[in-house]
Amino acid sequence: MNKAITDGIDFMPPAFIDGLDDWSREDGTPGTNTYVGAADAALVASDPDFGPCLELQKTESVQRLRYMGEVPILPGVYLRVRARIKVMSGLFPSIRVAGRAGSAVGAHVTGLDETGPEILPATYGRIYEVSAIVGTGNRTGVDMQWGGSAVYGHFGIDLLGSNGGIVRVESIEIEDVTSVFHRNLMGWVDVRDYGAVGDGVTDDTLAFEAADADANGRELVVSPGVYFLGQTVTISSRCRFEGRVVMPSNRRLQLTNRFDLPIYIDAFGDEVEGLKRALAALFNFSGHESLDMKGRRVQLTAPLDLAAIAGKTGYANRRAIRNGQLEAEASPAWDTVTTVSTANWSVTTPDELTNVANIENIAIGALVSGNGMGREVYVKAKNEVAGTLTLSQKLINPSSTQSYTFQRFQYILDCSGFSDLSRFQVDDIEFLCFYNASGILLPKYGASWHIRDCWFTKPKDRGIASFDAGCFAINIDHCQFISTEYDTLAQERKTIAISLNSNDVRIRNNHAIRFRHFAFLSSALCIISGNHFWQGDNTASRNPTAGIVFTDRRSNSTLVSNYIDNCYIEVTNEHSPLQNGDANSPTFGDLIMTGNMFVAADVPNWFTFLRIMPYGTNHRLSGINMTHNTFNVFDGSQIDRVESLNLSNGSIDHSASEDIVFEYNVFNGVTRRTQNPAFVEVAQPTALAAWPYDHAQIVPFGGRVLSASSITALGPIQNAANVAQFGAPYVSVNQGAAGQAVAINWATAVKGRVALQLRSDRTI
């Protein structure tokens, strides 16, 4: 379509016969000399070929003829300037179309090509046509490419060569030939039509912005080429990338009309670069709250350092990434960085190492191991000048000076560069670790993360890990964790699905297969529900590991409706400096376990489903509630009991136990069916004044019987002569060396059967 028709713009100059006051003999700008009354110019009323026309005698080395009107140069519009000429006599001049480019303020725009191709006539009286196409775009066939800096032009012709020749010029035509390049009715604009060069060097920022501004609902097309954008560019139009974009790392391409991973891959011509650029835009533009990967799989050869990509160290607005796969391809960048260093430790600062050798080689987020310390301790901060490391947990009792090993695992999504990243959501992403990498490393601090419906396939070391408080109030829901150690014996595994440090954790409806631990929680106030974690192996006699480890002895947590498969729950205080318990120290407990299914097969008889491991002596149990659970041991195995204490590093004062509840549980394959309170029957076939009863089979954790109540005679109480007796007994508890024996004391020797309630805790 012709622009003059569609937009009402008339590009055509007036005919010469209408007067020469519109025709300059200089560059066409107002005030320059015209051909009015010039001795070397005359109007011809009727030429047999041209009709009315202009006759010129060449008197200057470059004889110019310029229309003084300002012909608009519009983005995406291409104009052809054309003239028909014949030489009447004299020397033949060379002829070309020429123009002067003007800016919005009327200044000459320099550095542009302002002349078209030359022709050299060779025959008198023959009609020759000279033409050139001018436009903003860098397109084949455009003779004068003016980009976006020129907004109008003064056009005409130049006569070159020897003087003296006489030529006749038919009225000059300027016509819209945009349709030669594309039709205006097609629903797109091309950045090349707005001056984009696409050579990978010239900054095409302004051309992209001009094309977007002029699109008005049409699609913006980035035609083949490599376009360098030196500044952050925001495009609101729909885009189609046939070429690709390159930008400095600190500049962003913000596509607001369609924001998803495929369009960024198209824009940058590379999956990894496209993902990084899309993430950068996600954290730096408020127009979108989430990045949809549209099911794409991106193969990575190095971790995604999210803070470096975003160019931020703190962010608290809700953002999400969803619906795709991130795959770790084999690469040295995934190798664990291991550093062995000596350091000093003091009980006065139990979470700090000082005088650390080679501290510059130790990375934030490294796992720390050494004598006298618990598991899952990470480097959360360092001061290289002072030579100190701050750790995520306190150490128990290492030597004052000793060697430590620091292992920095590599994660597909590494958020450790954020001092605070809150309200971030990872949704429907599969982390294809394939033993090359771990999954997600959380930030130093973060509140209210949500990781849901994700897969963590064969992580090398960790599925999700926190090295500080980045897991505060985290939600991990409906995720699948598949171990790379499936065929490894349980006790020899090293991988952990979830390792967290902060409080208010919610872990719900996940499935984990054959890790060393499903969840290692240095946390309190946890809600753990609906999960199935299966940690068996293929041996005939298994040595299962803990499915969940609580290192806050007083966790204030609930485990509800979980399927706990060939593993156990462990509660310890290994992240506290070694100290003995007293009336003021935290107790082991505040743990509710309800409606869980505990299952084991091919396990030794000493295996238990709940284990408490104290460090230090004289600790206490308080607030352990284990109700409505099922315990099933299959394949011919039989275990002694479901709960136990590991006293290799400490002891428990059972006389101080409080609020221990074991009731309404179902036992299969369990010899000693723990109850508390316990409703027991005591039968005495021969008359005795003190009936003995051993409660060791039932009392939780091998504790003591501390109280008795509700004695009821089940039938007559009789003396040796079978005469009914009606005196009331009293009960002596906490009898024997272990305190698990009970004596029912009568006024005289009697026999019979009674029911009574015993407790191994205090309920005050």
mmCIF file of C-alpha atoms in Angstrom, residues 291-519:
data_model
loop_
_atom_site.group_PDB
_atom_site.id
_atom_site.type_symbol
_atom_site.label_atom_id
_atom_site.label_comp_id
_atom_site.label_asym_id
_atom_site.label_seq_id
_atom_site.Cartn_x
_atom_site.Cartn_y
_atom_site.Cartn_z
ATOM 1 C CA LEU A 291 8.618 -17.157 34.445
ATOM 2 C CA ASP A 292 6.974 -20.021 32.598
ATOM 3 C CA MET A 293 9.505 -22.362 31.011
ATOM 4 C CA LYS A 294 6.707 -23.790 28.835
ATOM 5 C CA GLY A 295 7.953 -27.315 29.390
ATOM 6 C CA ARG A 296 11.403 -26.604 27.953
ATOM 7 C CA ARG A 297 14.475 -28.475 29.133
ATOM 8 C CA VAL A 298 17.618 -26.406 29.581
ATOM 9 C CA GLN A 299 20.933 -28.250 29.729
ATOM 10 C CA LEU A 300 23.415 -26.578 32.050
ATOM 11 C CA THR A 301 27.161 -27.019 32.319
ATOM 12 C CA ALA A 302 27.480 -24.813 35.419
ATOM 13 C CA PRO A 303 25.300 -23.667 38.327
ATOM 14 C CA LEU A 304 22.739 -20.922 37.895
ATOM 15 C CA ASP A 305 24.010 -18.233 40.278
ATOM 16 C CA LEU A 306 20.667 -16.523 40.775
ATOM 17 C CA ALA A 307 21.987 -13.460 42.607
ATOM 18 C CA ALA A 308 24.586 -12.792 39.910
ATOM 19 C CA ILE A 309 21.969 -13.267 37.189
ATOM 20 C CA ALA A 310 19.525 -10.912 38.890
ATOM 21 C CA GLY A 311 22.219 -8.397 39.785
ATOM 22 C CA LYS A 312 20.814 -8.211 43.307
ATOM 23 C CA THR A 313 21.614 -9.445 46.799
ATOM 24 C CA GLY A 314 18.170 -8.819 48.268
ATOM 25 C CA TYR A 315 14.643 -9.300 46.953
ATOM 26 C CA ALA A 316 11.327 -9.807 48.750
ATOM 27 C CA ASN A 317 8.580 -9.470 46.128
ATOM 28 C CA ARG A 318 6.868 -12.694 45.156
ATOM 29 C CA ARG A 319 8.452 -14.310 42.119
ATOM 30 C CA ALA A 320 8.129 -17.794 40.639
ATOM 31 C CA ILE A 321 9.720 -20.049 38.058
ATOM 32 C CA ARG A 322 7.663 -22.965 36.787
ATOM 33 C CA ASN A 323 6.997 -25.712 34.276
ATOM 34 C CA GLY A 324 10.277 -27.003 32.873
ATOM 35 C CA GLN A 325 13.418 -29.077 33.312
ATOM 36 C CA LEU A 326 16.909 -28.046 34.360
ATOM 37 C CA GLU A 327 19.504 -30.667 33.502
ATOM 38 C CA ALA A 328 23.086 -30.780 34.755
ATOM 39 C CA GLU A 329 25.367 -32.005 31.971
ATOM 40 C CA ALA A 330 28.720 -33.473 32.889
ATOM 41 C CA SER A 331 31.179 -30.628 33.414
ATOM 42 C CA PRO A 332 34.090 -29.782 35.741
ATOM 43 C CA ALA A 333 32.020 -26.837 36.990
ATOM 44 C CA TRP A 334 29.930 -29.299 39.018
ATOM 45 C CA ASP A 335 32.908 -30.729 40.900
ATOM 46 C CA THR A 336 32.782 -30.440 44.684
ATOM 47 C CA VAL A 337 35.415 -27.991 45.924
ATOM 48 C CA THR A 338 37.123 -29.555 48.961
ATOM 49 C CA THR A 339 39.415 -27.652 51.313
ATOM 50 C CA VAL A 340 41.126 -29.034 54.416
ATOM 51 C CA SER A 341 42.142 -26.389 56.950
ATOM 52 C CA THR A 342 43.101 -26.098 60.575
ATOM 53 C CA ALA A 343 41.152 -23.746 62.835
ATOM 54 C CA ASN A 344 40.617 -22.833 66.462
ATOM 55 C CA TRP A 345 37.386 -23.262 68.417
ATOM 56 C CA SER A 346 36.204 -22.009 71.788
ATOM 57 C CA VAL A 347 33.147 -22.946 73.814
ATOM 58 C CA THR A 348 32.502 -19.224 74.357
ATOM 59 C CA THR A 349 31.758 -18.824 70.626
ATOM 60 C CA PRO A 350 30.586 -22.324 69.687
ATOM 61 C CA ASP A 351 29.401 -21.412 66.182
ATOM 62 C CA GLU A 352 32.668 -19.760 65.114
ATOM 63 C CA LEU A 353 36.050 -20.955 63.906
ATOM 64 C CA THR A 354 39.034 -18.629 64.207
ATOM 65 C CA ASN A 355 42.544 -18.529 62.740
ATOM 66 C CA VAL A 356 41.269 -20.516 59.782
ATOM 67 C CA ALA A 357 44.027 -21.555 57.401
ATOM 68 C CA ASN A 358 43.381 -21.135 53.647
ATOM 69 C CA ILE A 359 40.212 -19.248 54.414
ATOM 70 C CA GLU A 360 40.241 -17.656 50.976
ATOM 71 C CA ASN A 361 39.642 -21.102 49.476
ATOM 72 C CA ILE A 362 36.579 -21.815 51.606
ATOM 73 C CA ALA A 363 33.235 -20.914 50.046
ATOM 74 C CA ILE A 364 30.050 -19.715 51.674
ATOM 75 C CA GLY A 365 27.671 -22.656 51.834
ATOM 76 C CA ALA A 366 30.388 -25.288 52.283
ATOM 77 C CA LEU A 367 29.593 -28.332 54.422
ATOM 78 C CA VAL A 368 31.915 -28.595 57.425
ATOM 79 C CA SER A 369 33.030 -31.874 58.975
ATOM 80 C CA GLY A 370 35.491 -32.744 61.726
ATOM 81 C CA ASN A 371 35.792 -34.330 65.145
ATOM 82 C CA GLY A 372 33.471 -33.139 67.883
ATOM 83 C CA MET A 373 30.751 -31.692 65.698
ATOM 84 C CA GLY A 374 27.346 -32.685 64.434
ATOM 85 C CA ARG A 375 26.148 -33.360 60.935
ATOM 86 C CA GLU A 376 24.960 -30.802 58.384
ATOM 87 C CA VAL A 377 26.934 -27.811 59.607
ATOM 88 C CA TYR A 378 27.606 -25.209 56.915
ATOM 89 C CA VAL A 379 29.690 -22.064 56.483
ATOM 90 C CA LYS A 380 27.229 -19.183 56.612
ATOM 91 C CA ALA A 381 29.660 -16.248 56.719
ATOM 92 C CA LYS A 382 33.372 -15.535 56.608
ATOM 93 C CA ASN A 383 35.732 -12.696 57.371
ATOM 94 C CA GLU A 384 38.940 -13.237 55.447
ATOM 95 C CA VAL A 385 40.684 -10.301 57.095
ATOM 96 C CA ALA A 386 39.957 -11.601 60.585
ATOM 97 C CA GLY A 387 40.380 -15.228 59.517
ATOM 98 C CA THR A 388 37.027 -16.281 61.006
ATOM 99 C CA LEU A 389 34.150 -18.452 59.830
ATOM 100 C CA THR A 390 30.625 -18.298 61.207
ATOM 101 C CA LEU A 391 28.852 -21.648 61.077
ATOM 102 C CA SER A 392 25.198 -22.510 60.702
ATOM 103 C CA GLN A 393 25.238 -24.519 63.947
ATOM 104 C CA LYS A 394 27.157 -24.714 67.189
ATOM 105 C CA LEU A 395 29.777 -27.429 67.594
ATOM 106 C CA ILE A 396 29.619 -30.007 70.392
ATOM 107 C CA ASN A 397 33.145 -30.462 71.716
ATOM 108 C CA PRO A 398 35.906 -30.320 69.121
ATOM 109 C CA SER A 399 39.516 -29.831 70.088
ATOM 110 C CA SER A 400 40.566 -26.248 70.548
ATOM 111 C CA THR A 401 42.737 -26.603 67.452
ATOM 112 C CA GLN A 402 42.079 -29.251 64.850
ATOM 113 C CA SER A 403 41.624 -29.954 61.162
ATOM 114 C CA TYR A 404 38.293 -29.446 59.390
ATOM 115 C CA THR A 405 37.116 -30.468 55.928
ATOM 116 C CA PHE A 406 35.039 -28.024 53.882
ATOM 117 C CA GLN A 407 33.048 -29.351 50.936
ATOM 118 C CA ARG A 408 31.274 -26.907 48.652
ATOM 119 C CA PHE A 409 28.674 -28.825 46.677
ATOM 120 C CA GLN A 410 27.475 -27.414 43.377
ATOM 121 C CA TYR A 411 23.754 -26.780 42.906
ATOM 122 C CA ILE A 412 21.714 -26.354 39.735
ATOM 123 C CA LEU A 413 19.924 -23.377 41.329
ATOM 124 C CA ASP A 414 22.368 -21.613 43.644
ATOM 125 C CA CYS A 415 20.822 -18.759 45.651
ATOM 126 C CA SER A 416 23.675 -18.371 48.130
ATOM 127 C CA GLY A 417 24.579 -14.930 46.756
ATOM 128 C CA PHE A 418 21.343 -13.465 48.139
ATOM 129 C CA SER A 419 21.534 -12.087 51.637
ATOM 130 C CA ASP A 420 17.725 -12.125 51.521
ATOM 131 C CA LEU A 421 15.497 -13.753 48.934
ATOM 132 C CA SER A 422 11.960 -14.164 50.220
ATOM 133 C CA ARG A 423 8.637 -15.252 48.736
ATOM 134 C CA PHE A 424 10.231 -17.193 45.905
ATOM 135 C CA GLN A 425 8.378 -20.105 44.363
ATOM 136 C CA VAL A 426 9.688 -23.048 42.349
ATOM 137 C CA ASP A 427 6.791 -24.855 40.752
ATOM 138 C CA ASP A 428 6.719 -27.917 38.477
ATOM 139 C CA ILE A 429 10.445 -27.884 37.780
ATOM 140 C CA GLU A 430 12.381 -31.111 37.362
ATOM 141 C CA PHE A 431 15.968 -30.865 38.536
ATOM 142 C CA LEU A 432 17.744 -33.498 36.452
ATOM 143 C CA CYS A 433 20.864 -33.728 38.570
ATOM 144 C CA PHE A 434 21.984 -37.119 37.212
ATOM 145 C CA TYR A 435 24.716 -37.388 39.865
ATOM 146 C CA ASN A 436 26.445 -34.338 38.378
ATOM 147 C CA ALA A 437 24.952 -31.706 40.683
ATOM 148 C CA SER A 438 22.709 -31.041 43.647
ATOM 149 C CA GLY A 439 19.319 -29.347 43.367
ATOM 150 C CA ILE A 440 18.656 -26.048 45.189
ATOM 151 C CA LEU A 441 20.851 -24.131 47.624
ATOM 152 C CA LEU A 442 18.666 -21.665 49.494
ATOM 153 C CA PRO A 443 19.743 -18.053 50.217
ATOM 154 C CA LYS A 444 21.408 -16.820 53.385
ATOM 155 C CA TYR A 445 18.025 -15.627 54.543
ATOM 156 C CA GLY A 446 14.617 -16.118 53.001
ATOM 157 C CA ALA A 447 11.050 -16.217 54.241
ATOM 158 C CA SER A 448 8.075 -18.070 52.813
ATOM 159 C CA TRP A 449 9.675 -19.981 49.964
ATOM 160 C CA HIS A 450 7.405 -22.478 48.266
ATOM 161 C CA ILE A 451 8.810 -25.461 46.377
ATOM 162 C CA ARG A 452 6.022 -27.624 45.013
ATOM 163 C CA ASP A 453 5.352 -30.327 42.436
ATOM 164 C CA CYS A 454 9.053 -30.549 41.627
ATOM 165 C CA TRP A 455 11.260 -33.549 40.879
ATOM 166 C CA PHE A 456 14.789 -33.910 42.171
ATOM 167 C CA THR A 457 16.248 -36.706 40.092
ATOM 168 C CA LYS A 458 19.482 -38.275 41.324
ATOM 169 C CA PRO A 459 21.075 -35.345 43.154
ATOM 170 C CA LYS A 460 24.781 -35.814 43.710
ATOM 171 C CA ASP A 461 24.759 -34.626 47.335
ATOM 172 C CA ARG A 462 21.614 -32.728 48.342
ATOM 173 C CA GLY A 463 18.161 -32.158 46.903
ATOM 174 C CA ILE A 464 17.326 -28.954 48.795
ATOM 175 C CA ALA A 465 19.797 -27.465 51.285
ATOM 176 C CA SER A 466 19.958 -24.427 53.542
ATOM 177 C CA PHE A 467 23.253 -23.068 54.879
ATOM 178 C CA ASP A 468 21.670 -20.416 57.102
ATOM 179 C CA ALA A 469 18.123 -19.133 57.580
ATOM 180 C CA GLY A 470 17.045 -19.186 53.945
ATOM 181 C CA CYS A 471 14.459 -21.829 54.805
ATOM 182 C CA PHE A 472 12.437 -19.802 57.310
ATOM 183 C CA ALA A 473 8.717 -20.612 56.889
ATOM 184 C CA ILE A 474 9.461 -22.707 53.805
ATOM 185 C CA ASN A 475 6.831 -24.914 52.170
ATOM 186 C CA ILE A 476 7.969 -28.063 50.351
ATOM 187 C CA ASP A 477 4.948 -29.813 48.873
ATOM 188 C CA HIS A 478 4.213 -32.650 46.451
ATOM 189 C CA CYS A 479 7.816 -33.145 45.373
ATOM 190 C CA GLN A 480 9.562 -36.316 44.234
ATOM 191 C CA PHE A 481 13.102 -37.075 45.405
ATOM 192 C CA ILE A 482 14.824 -39.936 43.599
ATOM 193 C CA SER A 483 18.223 -40.946 44.923
ATOM 194 C CA THR A 484 21.270 -41.747 42.877
ATOM 195 C CA GLU A 485 22.252 -44.212 45.630
ATOM 196 C CA TYR A 486 19.406 -46.653 44.994
ATOM 197 C CA ASP A 487 21.700 -49.700 44.976
ATOM 198 C CA THR A 488 23.930 -48.502 47.828
ATOM 199 C CA LEU A 489 23.521 -49.960 51.310
ATOM 200 C CA ALA A 490 21.488 -47.616 53.460
ATOM 201 C CA GLN A 491 24.241 -47.073 56.034
ATOM 202 C CA GLU A 492 26.740 -46.201 53.281
ATOM 203 C CA ARG A 493 24.647 -43.532 51.558
ATOM 204 C CA LYS A 494 25.625 -39.875 51.681
ATOM 205 C CA THR A 495 22.796 -38.062 49.918
ATOM 206 C CA ILE A 496 20.095 -36.125 51.744
ATOM 207 C CA ALA A 497 16.847 -35.047 50.130
ATOM 208 C CA ILE A 498 16.148 -32.013 52.364
ATOM 209 C CA SER A 499 18.520 -30.262 54.807
ATOM 210 C CA LEU A 500 17.117 -27.217 56.632
ATOM 211 C CA ASN A 501 18.233 -24.892 59.439
ATOM 212 C CA SER A 502 15.430 -22.503 60.301
ATOM 213 C CA ASN A 503 11.980 -22.702 61.859
ATOM 214 C CA ASP A 504 8.364 -22.812 60.672
ATOM 215 C CA VAL A 505 9.006 -25.560 58.150
ATOM 216 C CA ARG A 506 6.182 -27.314 56.321
ATOM 217 C CA ILE A 507 7.018 -30.515 54.434
ATOM 218 C CA ARG A 508 3.925 -32.132 52.965
ATOM 219 C CA ASN A 509 2.965 -34.918 50.576
ATOM 220 C CA ASN A 510 6.423 -35.616 49.193
ATOM 221 C CA HIS A 511 7.938 -38.916 48.088
ATOM 222 C CA ALA A 512 11.613 -39.814 48.585
ATOM 223 C CA ILE A 513 13.360 -43.011 47.564
ATOM 224 C CA ARG A 514 16.523 -44.397 49.151
ATOM 225 C CA PHE A 515 18.412 -41.424 50.514
ATOM 226 C CA ARG A 516 20.521 -41.550 53.648
ATOM 227 C CA HIS A 517 18.008 -39.137 55.181
ATOM 228 C CA PHE A 518 14.778 -37.772 53.786
ATOM 229 C CA ALA A 519 14.945 -34.634 55.952
#
